[in-house]
Short mmCIF file of C-alpha atoms (C1' of nucleotides) in Angstrom, two decimals:
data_model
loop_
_atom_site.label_atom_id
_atom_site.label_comp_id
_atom_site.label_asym_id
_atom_site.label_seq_id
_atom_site.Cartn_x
_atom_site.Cartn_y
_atom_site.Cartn_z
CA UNK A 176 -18.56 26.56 -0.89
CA UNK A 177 -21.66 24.20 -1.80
CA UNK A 178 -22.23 20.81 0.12
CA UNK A 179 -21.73 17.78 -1.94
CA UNK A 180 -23.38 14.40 -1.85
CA UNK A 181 -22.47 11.01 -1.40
CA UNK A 182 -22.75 7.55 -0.84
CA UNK A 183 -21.00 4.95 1.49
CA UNK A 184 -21.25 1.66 1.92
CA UNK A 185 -20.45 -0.54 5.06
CA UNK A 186 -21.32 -4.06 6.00
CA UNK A 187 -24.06 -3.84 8.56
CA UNK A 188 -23.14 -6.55 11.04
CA UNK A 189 -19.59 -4.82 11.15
CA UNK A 190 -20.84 -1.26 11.27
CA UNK A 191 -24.16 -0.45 10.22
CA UNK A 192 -26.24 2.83 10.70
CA UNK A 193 -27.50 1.52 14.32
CA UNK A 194 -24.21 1.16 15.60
CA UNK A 195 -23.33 4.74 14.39
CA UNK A 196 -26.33 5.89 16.46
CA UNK A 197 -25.36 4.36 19.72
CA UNK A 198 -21.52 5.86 19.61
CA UNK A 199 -20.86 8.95 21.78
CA UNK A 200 -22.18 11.84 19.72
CA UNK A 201 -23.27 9.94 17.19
CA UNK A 202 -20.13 10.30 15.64
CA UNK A 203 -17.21 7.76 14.59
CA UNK A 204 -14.46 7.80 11.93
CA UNK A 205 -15.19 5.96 9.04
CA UNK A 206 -11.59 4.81 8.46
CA UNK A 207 -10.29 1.17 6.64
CA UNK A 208 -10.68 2.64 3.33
CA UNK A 209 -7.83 0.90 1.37
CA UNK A 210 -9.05 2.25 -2.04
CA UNK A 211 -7.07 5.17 -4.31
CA UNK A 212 -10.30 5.93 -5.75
CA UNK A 213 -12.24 6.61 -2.10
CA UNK A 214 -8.90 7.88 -0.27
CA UNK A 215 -8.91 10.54 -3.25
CA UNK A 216 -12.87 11.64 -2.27
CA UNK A 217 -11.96 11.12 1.37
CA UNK A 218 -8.79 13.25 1.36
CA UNK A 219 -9.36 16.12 -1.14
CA UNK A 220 -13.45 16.54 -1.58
CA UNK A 221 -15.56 15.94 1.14
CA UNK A 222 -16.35 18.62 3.42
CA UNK A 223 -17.30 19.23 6.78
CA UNK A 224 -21.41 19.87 6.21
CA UNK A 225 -21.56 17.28 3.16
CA UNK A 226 -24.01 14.44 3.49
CA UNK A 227 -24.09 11.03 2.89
CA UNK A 228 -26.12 7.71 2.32
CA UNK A 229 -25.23 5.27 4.34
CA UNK A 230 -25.57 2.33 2.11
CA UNK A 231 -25.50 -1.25 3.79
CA UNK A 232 -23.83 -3.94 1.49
CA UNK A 233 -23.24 -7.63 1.96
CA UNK A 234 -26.51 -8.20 3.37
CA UNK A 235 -29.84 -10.17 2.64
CA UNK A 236 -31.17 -6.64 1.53
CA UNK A 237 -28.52 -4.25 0.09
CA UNK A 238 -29.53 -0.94 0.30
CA UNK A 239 -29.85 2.75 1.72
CA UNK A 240 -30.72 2.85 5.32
CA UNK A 241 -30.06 6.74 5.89
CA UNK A 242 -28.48 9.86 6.07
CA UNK A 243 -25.15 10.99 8.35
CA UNK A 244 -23.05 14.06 7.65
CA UNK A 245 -19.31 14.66 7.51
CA UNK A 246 -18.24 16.26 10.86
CA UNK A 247 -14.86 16.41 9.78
CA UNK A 248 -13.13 16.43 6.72
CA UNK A 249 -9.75 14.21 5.52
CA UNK A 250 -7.27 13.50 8.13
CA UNK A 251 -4.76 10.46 7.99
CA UNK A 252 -6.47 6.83 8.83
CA UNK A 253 -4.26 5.69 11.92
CA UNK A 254 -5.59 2.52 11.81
CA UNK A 255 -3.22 1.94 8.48
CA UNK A 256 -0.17 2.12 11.03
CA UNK A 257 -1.44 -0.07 13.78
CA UNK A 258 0.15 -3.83 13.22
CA UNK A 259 -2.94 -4.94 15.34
CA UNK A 260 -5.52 -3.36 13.11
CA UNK A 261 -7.14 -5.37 10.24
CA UNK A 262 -6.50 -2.39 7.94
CA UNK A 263 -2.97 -2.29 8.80
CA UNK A 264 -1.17 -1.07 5.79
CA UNK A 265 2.70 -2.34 6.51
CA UNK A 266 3.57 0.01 3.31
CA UNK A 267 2.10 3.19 4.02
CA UNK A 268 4.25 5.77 5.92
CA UNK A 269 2.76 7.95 8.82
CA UNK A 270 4.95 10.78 7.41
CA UNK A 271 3.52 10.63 4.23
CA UNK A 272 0.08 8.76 4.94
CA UNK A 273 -1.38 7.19 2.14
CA UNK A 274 -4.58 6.39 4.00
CA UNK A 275 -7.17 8.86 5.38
CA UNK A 276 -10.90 9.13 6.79
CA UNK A 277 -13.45 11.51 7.64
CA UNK A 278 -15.51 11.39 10.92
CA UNK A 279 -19.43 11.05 10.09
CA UNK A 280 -22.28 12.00 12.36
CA UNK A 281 -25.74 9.96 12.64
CA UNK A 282 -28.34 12.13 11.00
CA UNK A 283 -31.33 9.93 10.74
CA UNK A 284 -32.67 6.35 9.49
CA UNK A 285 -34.53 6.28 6.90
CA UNK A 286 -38.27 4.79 7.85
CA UNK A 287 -37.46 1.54 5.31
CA UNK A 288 -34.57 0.54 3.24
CA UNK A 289 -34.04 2.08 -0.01
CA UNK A 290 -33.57 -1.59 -1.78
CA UNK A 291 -30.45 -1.67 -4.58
CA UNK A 292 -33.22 -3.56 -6.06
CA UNK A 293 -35.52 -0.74 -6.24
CA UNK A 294 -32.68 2.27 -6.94
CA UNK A 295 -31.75 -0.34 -10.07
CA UNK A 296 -35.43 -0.31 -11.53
CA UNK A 297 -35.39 3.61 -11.19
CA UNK A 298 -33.92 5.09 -14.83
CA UNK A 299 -33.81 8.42 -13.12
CA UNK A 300 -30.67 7.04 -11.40
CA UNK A 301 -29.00 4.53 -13.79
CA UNK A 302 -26.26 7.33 -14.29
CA UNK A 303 -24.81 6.17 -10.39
CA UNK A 304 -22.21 4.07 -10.25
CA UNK A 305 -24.10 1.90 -7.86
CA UNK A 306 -26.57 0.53 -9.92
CA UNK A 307 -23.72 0.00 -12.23
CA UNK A 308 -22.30 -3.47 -13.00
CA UNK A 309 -19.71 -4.61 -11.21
CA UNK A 310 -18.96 -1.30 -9.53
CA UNK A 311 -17.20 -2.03 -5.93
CA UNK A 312 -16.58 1.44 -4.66
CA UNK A 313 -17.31 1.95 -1.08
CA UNK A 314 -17.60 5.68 -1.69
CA UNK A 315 -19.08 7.77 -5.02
CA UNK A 316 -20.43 11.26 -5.09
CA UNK A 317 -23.72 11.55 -5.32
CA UNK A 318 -25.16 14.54 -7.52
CA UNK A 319 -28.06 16.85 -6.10
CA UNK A 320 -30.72 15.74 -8.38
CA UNK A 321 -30.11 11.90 -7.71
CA UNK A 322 -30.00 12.97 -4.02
CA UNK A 323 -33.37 14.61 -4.05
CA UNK A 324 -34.82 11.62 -6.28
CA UNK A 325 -33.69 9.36 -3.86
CA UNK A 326 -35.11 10.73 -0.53
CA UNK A 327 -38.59 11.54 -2.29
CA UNK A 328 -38.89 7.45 -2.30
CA UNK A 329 -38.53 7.07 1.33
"C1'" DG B 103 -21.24 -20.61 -1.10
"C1'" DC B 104 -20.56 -19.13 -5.81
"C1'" DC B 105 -18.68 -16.29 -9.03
"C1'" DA B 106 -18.22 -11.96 -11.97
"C1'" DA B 107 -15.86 -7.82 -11.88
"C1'" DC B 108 -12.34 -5.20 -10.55
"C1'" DG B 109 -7.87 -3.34 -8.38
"C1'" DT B 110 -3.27 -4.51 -7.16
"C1'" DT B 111 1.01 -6.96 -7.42
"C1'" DG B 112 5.07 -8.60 -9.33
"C1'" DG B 113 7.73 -11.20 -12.87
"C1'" DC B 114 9.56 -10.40 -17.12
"C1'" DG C 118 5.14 -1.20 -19.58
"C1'" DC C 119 2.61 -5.50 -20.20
"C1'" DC C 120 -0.19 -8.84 -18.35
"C1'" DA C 121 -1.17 -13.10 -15.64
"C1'" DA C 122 -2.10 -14.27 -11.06
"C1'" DC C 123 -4.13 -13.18 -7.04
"C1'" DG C 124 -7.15 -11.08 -3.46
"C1'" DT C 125 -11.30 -8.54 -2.50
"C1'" DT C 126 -15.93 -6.83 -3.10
"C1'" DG C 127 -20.51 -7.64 -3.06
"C1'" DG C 128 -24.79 -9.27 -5.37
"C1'" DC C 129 -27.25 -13.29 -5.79
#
DNA sequence: GCCAACGTTGGC
DNA sequence: GCCAACGTTGGC
């Protein structure tokens, strides 16, 4: 089966690409997703051996800061059944999970940020739903050609 | 801190 | 099933 692409955003003084790098293995879940939209990527398309952008939003500068890969694919997002969590989800049902993540592994940081700025003023990649108005995903597929347009910036 | 855009909720 | 109200996201 072919790799996919994608993109996904976290809030760097909550989780940002450095912290992935100093976890054990290099490796975390990224879980809290409380989206239909992302569960559906989470759950049913991404793969084990897909990569990523790991995008940092709500920052002074929004943008790419590099690369992880999914170590393993859709499983159901605990954290939705823990009262104590912040994404506790007092609906969701751990027979029937609505919830899930994938576990992503550090792959490298890119050597500046890729600016939402400077992805915006690209028209190469004004089909992505990032540099789309208004568009609050926290994950979107990323095709191979906007992939490869994106890392020849670095 | 502001606010536009969007998804979700719940009354009807 | 509609839609107003509300909460959240995220750029600026």
């Amino acid at each position: 089966m072919n790799m996919n692409y994608w993109l996904m955003k976290s809030e760097p003084e909550v989780f940002g690409i450095h912290h992935l790098k100093a976890r054990p293995g290099r490796t975390e879940p990224w879980d809290g997703v409380r989206n239909y939209q992302a569960r559906n990527m989470l759950r049913d398309k991404m793969q084990g051996g897909d990569q990523a952008f790991f995008y940092h939003s709500g920052c002074a500068v929004p943008g790419i800061a590099g690369i992880v890969e999914i170590v393993k694919p859709g499983y159901p997002d605990a954290t939705a059944f823990d009262p104590q969590d912040h994404h506790y989800d007092p609906k969701s049902d751990a027979q029937n999970p609505t919830w899930y993540r994938v576990d992503v592994r550090y792959v490298r940081t890119f050597k500046r940020i890729i600016t939402l700025t400077e992805l915006k003023t690209h028209k190469q990649l004004h089909g992505m739903a990032l540099v789309q108005r208004g568009n609050r995903l926290s994950i979107m597929p990323v095709t191979p050609r906007q992939w490869e347009y994106i890392l020849a910036l670095e």
